[in-house]
Coordinates of C-alpha atoms and ligand atoms in Angstrom, one line a residue:
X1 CA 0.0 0.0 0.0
X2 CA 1.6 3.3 -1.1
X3 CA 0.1 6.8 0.2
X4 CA 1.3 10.0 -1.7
X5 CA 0.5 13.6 -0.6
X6 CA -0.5 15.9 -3.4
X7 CA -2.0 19.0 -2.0
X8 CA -2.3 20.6 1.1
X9 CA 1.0 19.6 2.5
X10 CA 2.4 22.3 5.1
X11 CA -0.3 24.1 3.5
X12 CA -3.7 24.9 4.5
X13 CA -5.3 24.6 0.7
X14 CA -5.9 22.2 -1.7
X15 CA -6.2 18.6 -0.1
X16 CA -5.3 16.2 -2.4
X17 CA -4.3 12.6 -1.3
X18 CA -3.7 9.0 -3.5
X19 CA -3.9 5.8 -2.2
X20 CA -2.5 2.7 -4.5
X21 CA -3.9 -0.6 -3.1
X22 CA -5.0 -3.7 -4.4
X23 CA -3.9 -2.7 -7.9
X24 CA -6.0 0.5 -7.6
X25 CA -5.3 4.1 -7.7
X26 CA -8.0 6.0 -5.0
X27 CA -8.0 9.4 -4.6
X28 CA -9.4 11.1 -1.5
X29 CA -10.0 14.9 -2.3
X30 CA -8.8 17.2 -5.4
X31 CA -9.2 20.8 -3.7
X32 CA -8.3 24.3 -5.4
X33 CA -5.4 26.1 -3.6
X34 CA -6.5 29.4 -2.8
X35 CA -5.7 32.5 -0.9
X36 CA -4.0 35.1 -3.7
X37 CA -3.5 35.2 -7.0
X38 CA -0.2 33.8 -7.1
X39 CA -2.0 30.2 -6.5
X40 CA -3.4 30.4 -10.1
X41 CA -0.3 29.1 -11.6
X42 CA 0.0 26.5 -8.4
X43 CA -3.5 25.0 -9.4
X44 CA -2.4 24.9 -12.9
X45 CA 1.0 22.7 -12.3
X46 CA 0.9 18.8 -13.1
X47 CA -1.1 17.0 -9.9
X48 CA 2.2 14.7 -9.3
X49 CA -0.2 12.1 -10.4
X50 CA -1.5 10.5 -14.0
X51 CA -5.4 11.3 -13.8
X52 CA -6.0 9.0 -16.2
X53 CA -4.8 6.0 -14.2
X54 CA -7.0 7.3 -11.1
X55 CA -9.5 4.8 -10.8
X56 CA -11.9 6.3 -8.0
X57 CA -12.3 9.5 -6.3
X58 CA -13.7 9.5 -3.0
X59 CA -14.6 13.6 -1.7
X60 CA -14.8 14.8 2.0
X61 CA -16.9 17.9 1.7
X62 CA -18.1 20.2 -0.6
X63 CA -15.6 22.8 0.2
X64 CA -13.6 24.3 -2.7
X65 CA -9.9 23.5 -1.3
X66 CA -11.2 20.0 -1.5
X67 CA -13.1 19.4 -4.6
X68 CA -12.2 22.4 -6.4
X69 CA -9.8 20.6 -8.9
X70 CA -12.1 18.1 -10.1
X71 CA -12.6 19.7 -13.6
X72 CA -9.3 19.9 -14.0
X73 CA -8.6 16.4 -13.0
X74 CA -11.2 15.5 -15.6
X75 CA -9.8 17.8 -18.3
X76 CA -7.1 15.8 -17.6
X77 CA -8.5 12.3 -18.3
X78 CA -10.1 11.1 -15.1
X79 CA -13.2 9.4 -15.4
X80 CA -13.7 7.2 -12.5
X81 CA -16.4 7.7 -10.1
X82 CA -16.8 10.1 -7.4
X83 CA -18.3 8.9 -3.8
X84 CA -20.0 11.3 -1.5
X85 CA -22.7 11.6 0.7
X86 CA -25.5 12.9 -1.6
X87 CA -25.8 16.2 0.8
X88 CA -21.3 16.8 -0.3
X89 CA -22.9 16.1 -4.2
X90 CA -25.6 18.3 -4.1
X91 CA -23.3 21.2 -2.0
X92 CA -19.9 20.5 -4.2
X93 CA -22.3 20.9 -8.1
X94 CA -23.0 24.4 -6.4
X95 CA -19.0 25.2 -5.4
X96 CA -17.6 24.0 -8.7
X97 CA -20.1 25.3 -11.4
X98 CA -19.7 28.9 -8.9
X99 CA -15.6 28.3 -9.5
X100 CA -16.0 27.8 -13.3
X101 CA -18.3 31.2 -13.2
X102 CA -15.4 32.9 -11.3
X103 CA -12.7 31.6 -13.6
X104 CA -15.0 32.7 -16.9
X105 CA -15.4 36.2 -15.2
X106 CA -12.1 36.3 -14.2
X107 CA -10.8 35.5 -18.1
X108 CA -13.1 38.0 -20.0
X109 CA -12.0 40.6 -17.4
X110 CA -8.2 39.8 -18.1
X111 CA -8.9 39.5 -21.7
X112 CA -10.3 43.0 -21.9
X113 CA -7.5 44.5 -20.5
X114 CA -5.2 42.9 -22.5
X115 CA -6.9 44.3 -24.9
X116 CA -7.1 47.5 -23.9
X117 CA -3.4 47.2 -23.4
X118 CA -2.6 46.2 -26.8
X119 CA -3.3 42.7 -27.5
X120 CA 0.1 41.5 -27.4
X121 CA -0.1 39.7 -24.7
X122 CA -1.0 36.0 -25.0
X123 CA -4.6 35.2 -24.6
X124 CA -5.3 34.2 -20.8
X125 CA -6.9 30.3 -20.5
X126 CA -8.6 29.2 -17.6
X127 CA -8.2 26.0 -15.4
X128 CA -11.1 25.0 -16.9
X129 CA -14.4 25.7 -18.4
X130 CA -17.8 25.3 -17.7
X131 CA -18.3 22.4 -19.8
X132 CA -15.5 20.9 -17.7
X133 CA -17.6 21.6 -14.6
X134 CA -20.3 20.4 -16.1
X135 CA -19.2 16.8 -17.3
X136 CA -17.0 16.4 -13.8
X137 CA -19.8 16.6 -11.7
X138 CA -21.7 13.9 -13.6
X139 CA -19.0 11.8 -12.5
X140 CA -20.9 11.8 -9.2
X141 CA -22.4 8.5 -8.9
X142 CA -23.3 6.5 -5.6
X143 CA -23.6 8.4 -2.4
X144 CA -22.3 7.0 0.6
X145 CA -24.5 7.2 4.1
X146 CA -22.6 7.9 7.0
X147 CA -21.8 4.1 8.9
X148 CA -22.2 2.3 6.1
X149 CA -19.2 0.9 4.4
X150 CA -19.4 0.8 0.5
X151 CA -17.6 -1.0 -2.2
X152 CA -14.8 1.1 -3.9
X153 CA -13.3 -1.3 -5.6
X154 CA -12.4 -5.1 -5.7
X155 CA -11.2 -5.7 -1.8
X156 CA -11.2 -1.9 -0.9
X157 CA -14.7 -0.3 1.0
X158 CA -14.9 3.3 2.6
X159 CA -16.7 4.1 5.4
X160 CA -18.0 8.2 5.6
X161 CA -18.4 9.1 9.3
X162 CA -20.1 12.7 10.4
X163 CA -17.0 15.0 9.9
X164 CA -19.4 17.5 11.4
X165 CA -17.4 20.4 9.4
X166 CA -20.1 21.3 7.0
X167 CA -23.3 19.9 6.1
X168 CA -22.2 16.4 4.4
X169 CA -19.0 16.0 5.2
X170 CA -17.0 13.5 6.4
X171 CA -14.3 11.9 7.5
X172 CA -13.5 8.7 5.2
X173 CA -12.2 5.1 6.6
X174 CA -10.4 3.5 4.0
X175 CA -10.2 -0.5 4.5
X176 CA -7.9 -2.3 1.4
X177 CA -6.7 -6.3 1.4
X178 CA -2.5 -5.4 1.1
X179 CA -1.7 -8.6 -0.4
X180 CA -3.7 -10.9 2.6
X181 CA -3.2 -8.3 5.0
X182 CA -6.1 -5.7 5.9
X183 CA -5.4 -2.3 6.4
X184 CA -7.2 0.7 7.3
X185 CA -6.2 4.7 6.5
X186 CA -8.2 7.2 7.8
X187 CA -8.8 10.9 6.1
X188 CA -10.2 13.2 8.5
X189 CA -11.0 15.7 5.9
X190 CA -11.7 19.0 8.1
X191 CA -13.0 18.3 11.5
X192 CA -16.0 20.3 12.4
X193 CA -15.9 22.5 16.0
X194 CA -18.3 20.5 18.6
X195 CA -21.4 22.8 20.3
X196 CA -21.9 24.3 16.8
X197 CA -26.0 25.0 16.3
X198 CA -26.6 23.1 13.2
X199 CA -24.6 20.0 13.1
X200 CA -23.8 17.4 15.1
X201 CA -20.1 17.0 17.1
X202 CA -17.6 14.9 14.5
X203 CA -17.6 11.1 14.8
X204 CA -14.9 8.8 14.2
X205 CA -14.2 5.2 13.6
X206 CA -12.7 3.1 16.5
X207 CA -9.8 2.1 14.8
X208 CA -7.2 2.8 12.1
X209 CA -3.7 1.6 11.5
X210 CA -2.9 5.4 9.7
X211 CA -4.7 8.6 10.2
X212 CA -4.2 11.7 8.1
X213 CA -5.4 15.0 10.3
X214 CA -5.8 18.0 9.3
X215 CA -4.6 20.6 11.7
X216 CA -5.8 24.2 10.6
X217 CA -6.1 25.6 14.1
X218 CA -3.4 23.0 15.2
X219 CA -1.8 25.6 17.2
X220 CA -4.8 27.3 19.6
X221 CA -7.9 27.5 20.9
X222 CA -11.3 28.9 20.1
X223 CA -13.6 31.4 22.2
X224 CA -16.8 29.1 22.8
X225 CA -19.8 29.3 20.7
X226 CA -21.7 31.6 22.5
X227 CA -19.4 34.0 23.8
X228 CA -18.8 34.9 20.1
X229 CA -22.6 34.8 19.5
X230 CA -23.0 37.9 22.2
X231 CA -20.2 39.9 20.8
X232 CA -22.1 39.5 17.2
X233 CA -25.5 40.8 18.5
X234 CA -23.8 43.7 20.8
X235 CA -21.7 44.5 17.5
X236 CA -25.3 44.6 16.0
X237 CA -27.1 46.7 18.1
X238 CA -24.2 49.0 18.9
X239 CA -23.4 49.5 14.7
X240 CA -27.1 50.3 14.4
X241 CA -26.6 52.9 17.1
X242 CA -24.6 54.9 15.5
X243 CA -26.3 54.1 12.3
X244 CA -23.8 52.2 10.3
X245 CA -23.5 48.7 8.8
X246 CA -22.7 45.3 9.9
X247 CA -20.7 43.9 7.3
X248 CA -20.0 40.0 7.5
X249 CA -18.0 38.2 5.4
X250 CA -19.5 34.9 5.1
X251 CA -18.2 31.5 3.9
X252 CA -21.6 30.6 1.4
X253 CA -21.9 26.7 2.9
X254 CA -23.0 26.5 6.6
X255 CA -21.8 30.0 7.6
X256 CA -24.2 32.0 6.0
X257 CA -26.6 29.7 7.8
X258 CA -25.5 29.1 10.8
X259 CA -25.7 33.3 11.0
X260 CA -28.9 33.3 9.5
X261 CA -30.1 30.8 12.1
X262 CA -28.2 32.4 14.9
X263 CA -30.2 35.8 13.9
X264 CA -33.4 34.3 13.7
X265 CA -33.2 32.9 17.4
X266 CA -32.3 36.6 18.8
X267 CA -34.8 38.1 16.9
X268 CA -37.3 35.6 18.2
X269 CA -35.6 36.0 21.7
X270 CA -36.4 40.3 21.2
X271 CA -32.8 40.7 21.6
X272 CA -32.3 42.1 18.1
X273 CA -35.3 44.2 16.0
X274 CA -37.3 42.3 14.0
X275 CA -37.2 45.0 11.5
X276 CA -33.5 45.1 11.4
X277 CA -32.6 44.5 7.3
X278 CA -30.5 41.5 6.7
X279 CA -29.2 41.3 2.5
X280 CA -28.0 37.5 2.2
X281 CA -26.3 38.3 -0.8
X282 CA -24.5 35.4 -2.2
X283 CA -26.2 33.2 -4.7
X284 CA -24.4 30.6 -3.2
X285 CA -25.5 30.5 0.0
X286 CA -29.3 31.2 -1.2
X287 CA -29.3 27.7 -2.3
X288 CA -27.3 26.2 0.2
X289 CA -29.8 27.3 2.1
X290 CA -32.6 24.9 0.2
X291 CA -29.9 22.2 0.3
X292 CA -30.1 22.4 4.2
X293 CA -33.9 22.2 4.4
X294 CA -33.3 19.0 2.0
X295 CA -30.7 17.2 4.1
X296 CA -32.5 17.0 7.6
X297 CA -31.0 14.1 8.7
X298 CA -27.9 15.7 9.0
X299 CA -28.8 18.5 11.1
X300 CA -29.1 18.9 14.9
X301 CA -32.6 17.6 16.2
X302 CA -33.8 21.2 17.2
X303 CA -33.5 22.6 13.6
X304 CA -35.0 19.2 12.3
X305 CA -38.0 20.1 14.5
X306 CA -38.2 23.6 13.5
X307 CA -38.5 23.3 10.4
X308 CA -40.7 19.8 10.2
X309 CA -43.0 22.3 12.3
X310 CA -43.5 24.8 9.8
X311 CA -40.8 27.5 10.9
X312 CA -37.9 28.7 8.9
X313 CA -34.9 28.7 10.7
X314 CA -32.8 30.3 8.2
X315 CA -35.7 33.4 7.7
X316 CA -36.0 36.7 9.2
X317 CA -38.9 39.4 9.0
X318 CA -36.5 41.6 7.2
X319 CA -34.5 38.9 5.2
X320 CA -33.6 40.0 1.4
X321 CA -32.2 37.1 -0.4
X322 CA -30.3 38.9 -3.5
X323 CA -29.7 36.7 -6.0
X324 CA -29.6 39.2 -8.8
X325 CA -26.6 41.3 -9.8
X326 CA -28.9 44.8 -9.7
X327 CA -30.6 43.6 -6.1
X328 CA -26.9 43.3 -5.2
X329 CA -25.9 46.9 -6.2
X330 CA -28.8 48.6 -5.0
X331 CA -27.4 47.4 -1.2
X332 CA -24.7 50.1 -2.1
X333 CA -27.4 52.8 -0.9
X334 CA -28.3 51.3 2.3
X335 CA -26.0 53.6 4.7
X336 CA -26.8 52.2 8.3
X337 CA -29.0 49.5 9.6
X338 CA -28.5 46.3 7.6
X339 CA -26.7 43.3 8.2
X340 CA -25.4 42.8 5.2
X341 CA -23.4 39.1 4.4
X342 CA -21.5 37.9 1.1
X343 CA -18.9 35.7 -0.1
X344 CA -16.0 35.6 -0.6
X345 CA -15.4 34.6 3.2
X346 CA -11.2 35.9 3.2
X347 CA -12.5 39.1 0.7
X348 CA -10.5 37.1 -2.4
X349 CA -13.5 37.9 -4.7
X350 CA -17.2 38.0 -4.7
X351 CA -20.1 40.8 -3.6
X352 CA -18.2 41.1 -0.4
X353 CA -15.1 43.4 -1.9
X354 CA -18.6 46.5 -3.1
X355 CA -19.5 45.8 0.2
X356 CA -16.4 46.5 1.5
X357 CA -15.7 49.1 -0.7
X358 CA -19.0 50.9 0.7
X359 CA -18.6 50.7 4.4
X360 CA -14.9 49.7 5.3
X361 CA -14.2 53.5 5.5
X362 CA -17.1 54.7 7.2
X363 CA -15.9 55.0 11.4
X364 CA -19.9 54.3 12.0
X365 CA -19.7 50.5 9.8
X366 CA -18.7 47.0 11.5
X367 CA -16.3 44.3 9.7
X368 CA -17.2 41.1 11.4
X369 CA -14.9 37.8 10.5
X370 CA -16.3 34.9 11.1
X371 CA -14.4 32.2 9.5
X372 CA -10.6 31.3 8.7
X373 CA -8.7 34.1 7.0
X374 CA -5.3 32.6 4.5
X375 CA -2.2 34.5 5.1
X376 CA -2.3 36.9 2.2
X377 CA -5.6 37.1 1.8
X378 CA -7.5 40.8 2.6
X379 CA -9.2 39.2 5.3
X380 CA -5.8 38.3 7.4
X381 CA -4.9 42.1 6.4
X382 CA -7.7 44.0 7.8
X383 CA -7.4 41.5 10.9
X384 CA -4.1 42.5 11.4
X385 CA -5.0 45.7 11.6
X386 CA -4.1 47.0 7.6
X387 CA -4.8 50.8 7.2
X388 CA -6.4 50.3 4.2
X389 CA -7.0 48.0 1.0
X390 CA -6.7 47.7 -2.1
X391 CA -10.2 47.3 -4.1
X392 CA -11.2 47.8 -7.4
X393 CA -7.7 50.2 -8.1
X394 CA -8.4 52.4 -5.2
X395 CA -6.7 52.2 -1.9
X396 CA -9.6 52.2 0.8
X397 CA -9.0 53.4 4.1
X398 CA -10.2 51.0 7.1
X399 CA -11.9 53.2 9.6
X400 CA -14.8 50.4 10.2
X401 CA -14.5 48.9 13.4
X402 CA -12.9 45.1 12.9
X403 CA -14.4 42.5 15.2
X404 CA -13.2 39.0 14.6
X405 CA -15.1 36.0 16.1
X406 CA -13.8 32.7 15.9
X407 CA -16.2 30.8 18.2
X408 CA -18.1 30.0 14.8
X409 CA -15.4 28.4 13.1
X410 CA -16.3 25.0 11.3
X411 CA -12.7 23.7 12.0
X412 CA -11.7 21.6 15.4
X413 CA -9.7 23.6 17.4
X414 CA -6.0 22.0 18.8
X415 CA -7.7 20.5 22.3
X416 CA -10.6 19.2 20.3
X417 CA -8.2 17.7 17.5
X418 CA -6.0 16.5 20.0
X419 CA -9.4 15.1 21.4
X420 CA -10.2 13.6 17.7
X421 CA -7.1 11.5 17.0
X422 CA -6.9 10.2 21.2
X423 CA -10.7 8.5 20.9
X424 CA -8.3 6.5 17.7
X425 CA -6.7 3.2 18.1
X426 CA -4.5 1.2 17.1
X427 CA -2.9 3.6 14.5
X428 CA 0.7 3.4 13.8
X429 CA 1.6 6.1 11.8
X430 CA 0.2 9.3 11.5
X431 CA 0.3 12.2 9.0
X432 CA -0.3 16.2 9.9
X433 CA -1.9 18.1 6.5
X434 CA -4.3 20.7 5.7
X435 CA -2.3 23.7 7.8
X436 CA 0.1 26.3 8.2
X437 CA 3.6 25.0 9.7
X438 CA 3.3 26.5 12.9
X439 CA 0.0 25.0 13.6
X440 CA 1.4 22.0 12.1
X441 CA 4.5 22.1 14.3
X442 CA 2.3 23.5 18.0
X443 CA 0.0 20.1 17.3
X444 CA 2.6 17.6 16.6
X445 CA 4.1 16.7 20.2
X446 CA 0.6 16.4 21.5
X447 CA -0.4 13.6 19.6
X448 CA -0.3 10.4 21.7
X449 CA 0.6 6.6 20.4
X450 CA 1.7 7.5 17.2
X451 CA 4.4 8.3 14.7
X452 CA 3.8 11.6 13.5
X453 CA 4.8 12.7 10.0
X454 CA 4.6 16.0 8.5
X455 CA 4.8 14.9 4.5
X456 CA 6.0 17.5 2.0
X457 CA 4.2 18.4 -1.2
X458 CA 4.4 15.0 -3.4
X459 CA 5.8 12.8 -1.0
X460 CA 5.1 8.8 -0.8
X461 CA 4.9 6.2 2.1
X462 CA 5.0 2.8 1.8
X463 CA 2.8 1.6 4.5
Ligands
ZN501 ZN1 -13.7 22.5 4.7

């Protein structure tokens, strides 16, 4: 059995991981690496792997850094099938047909400058197109329920158990006959943060002999839930006082609905205004949101019975879902009062950077983080405390007041990871991906009955 790292390797993007076993080639994850520009030649380079020899694919979660490559592993020649649970199928079409969008935008845009400029520049090609997108997801075949192993290949079977990250994911048990002997790898994918409203805590398998973790926040620890809650709705109500905007930069899958559900409570509680205006304005997460009230099984019993009851617990009095790119720009006028949330989550892209552009130098406005900001991203700058930004060729002051809130992130923190890979046994080896090399590093010496590895980018095992 032969394990090679291919993405995400003292790096907190781009999880991408082969297993050769049994005479097959499995793949668990093909993410995009993202963060700044820079990474668009990084996703372009070769995968360190032949896609056409890749028999199977089996996907985590929805989440662009690990499925985001897909198109371009089937550009490439790949046309084995792709296991998830249906909810990760129905969340990841949304993610990559929004990428190939973002890619096509991103081309005409460079193409007119070049122009502009001349022409002489070669004509800019994109990772891949929407047909791409198109034809990869239609490579998703049989979905896998949480628990129950299913048949990969000849003497291989996964098992997908509650990752409790986002809605669908998991954490995937691989079991593979190594010439007589059984062995068992473990992919945690991205561990969710227990006590979260929506999902449950993450689950795990007894046993494995090898366990790759990831280890985002490998190196502290998290506010809890619902200290970061009350600093959100006093943020609220004191941005409103002085009659600016709350301005959230929101991850489109399970963010934007956690918040959405977290704001429907305190408005049912009378600890926000029911007629306070909330703009969800992110395609996106509009039908993420229908994807949740699809996939009830997977969410905590209190939402199940909400909703089964006839309430919406991702709707507000004063809810505007803009789908629409006018809808969208007519936010631009709102000067105080809203709660106003788009993607991108680090500020790469998206609605967020007019937002942004609007309210990120008005003193009376609110910034609120809520999710994991990539070094390099303008997200990590205005957190560490940038005086202003570059948007749309104008440098914008940051006079806003900056809150960040990471008591909602979807990641494990390092005592609940450390927590994770403990309630494991019998593993022999284990591997440390999907961070930054400090976190990496702070995590390593507290994992317990184990061989710890920190693979570089293309490495192999033997196992
Ligand atoms: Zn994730």
């Amino acid at each position: 059995m032969r394990l090679s790292f291919h993405g995400a390797d003292r790096d907190v993007t781009g999880s991408c991981h082969l297993l050769e076993v049994a005479g097959k080639r499995v793949l668990i994850d093909c993410g995009m690496l993202q963060g700044s520009r820079e990474l668009d030649a990084e996703n372009a380079a070769p995968f360190g792997f032949d896609p056409k020899a890749v028999d199977v694919m089996l996907l985590t979660h929805a989440h662009l850094d690990h499925c985001g490559r897909l198109p371009l592993l089937y550009r490439q020649g790949f046309r084995g099938e792709v296991i998830a649970t249906a909810a990760t199928r129905e969340l990841a079409r949304l993610v990559i047909a929004d990428a190939a969008h973002l890619q096509d935008e991103e081309m005409r845009r460079r193409a007119r400058l070049n122009e502009r400029h001349g022409g002489n520049r070669p004509a800019p090609t994109p990772l891949y197109t929407l047909v791409d997108a198109t034809d990869s997801i239609g490579l998703f075949k049989r979905a896998a329920e949480y628990g129950q192993p299913i048949a990969v290949a000849p003497g291989i079977t996964a098992t997908y158990y509650d990752a409790g990250h986002i809605l669908g994911s998991a954490s995937i048990l691989v079991e593979a006959d190594d010439g007589g002997t059984r062995k068992s790898v473990l992919f945690s994918g991205d561990i969710g943060n227990s006590g979260r409203p929506l999902l449950p805590p993450p689950s795990t398998p007894a046993q494995a002999d090898y366990v790759l973790i990831e280890s985002t926040y490998g190196d502290r620890a998290h506010r809890p839930i619902d200290q970061s809650i009350a600093e959100l709705l006093q943020t609220i109500a004191a941005t409103f006082a002085r009659g600016g905007n709350v301005v959230i930069p929101t991850f489109a899958l399970e963010r934007a609905q956690e918040i959405l559900y977290i704001l429907h409570r305190a408005v049912a509680a009378n600890q926000l205004p029911p007629s306070m205006k909330v703009f969800l304005d992110s395609p996106m997460a509009i039908s993420a949101v229908d994807v949740f009230e699809h996939y009830l099984k997977n969410l905590q019993p209190p939402i199940v019975a909400m909703i089964k009851s006839g309430e919406d617990p991702f709707g507000l009095p004063g809810l505007r879902r803009t789908r629409d790119r006018a809808d969208s720009m007519a936010i631009n006028t709102v000067t105080g009062g809203a709660v106003i949330m788009a993607g991108s989550g680090m500020c790469t892209g998206g609605r967020i950077r007019h937002h942004l552009r609007h309210n990120l130098s008005r003193p009376e406005a609110s910034v609120v983080f809520v999710g994991y900001a990539g070094a390099g991203t303008p997200a990590r700058a205005i957190i560490n405390g940038a005086k202003s930004i570059p948007l749309f060729g104008e440098d914008v002051p940051v006079r806003a007041s900056v809150h960040t809130l990471n008591g909602f992130s979807a990641h494990a923190d390092q005592p609940e990871l450390v927590a994770w890979h403990a309630g494991i046994h019998g593993k022999r080896r284990t591997f440390i991906v999907h961070g930054e090399v400090p976190a990496m590093n702070a995590l390593a010496p507290l994992l317990r009955d184990t061989t710890v590895e920190i693979p570089q980018l293309h490495s192999a095992y033997d196992l």
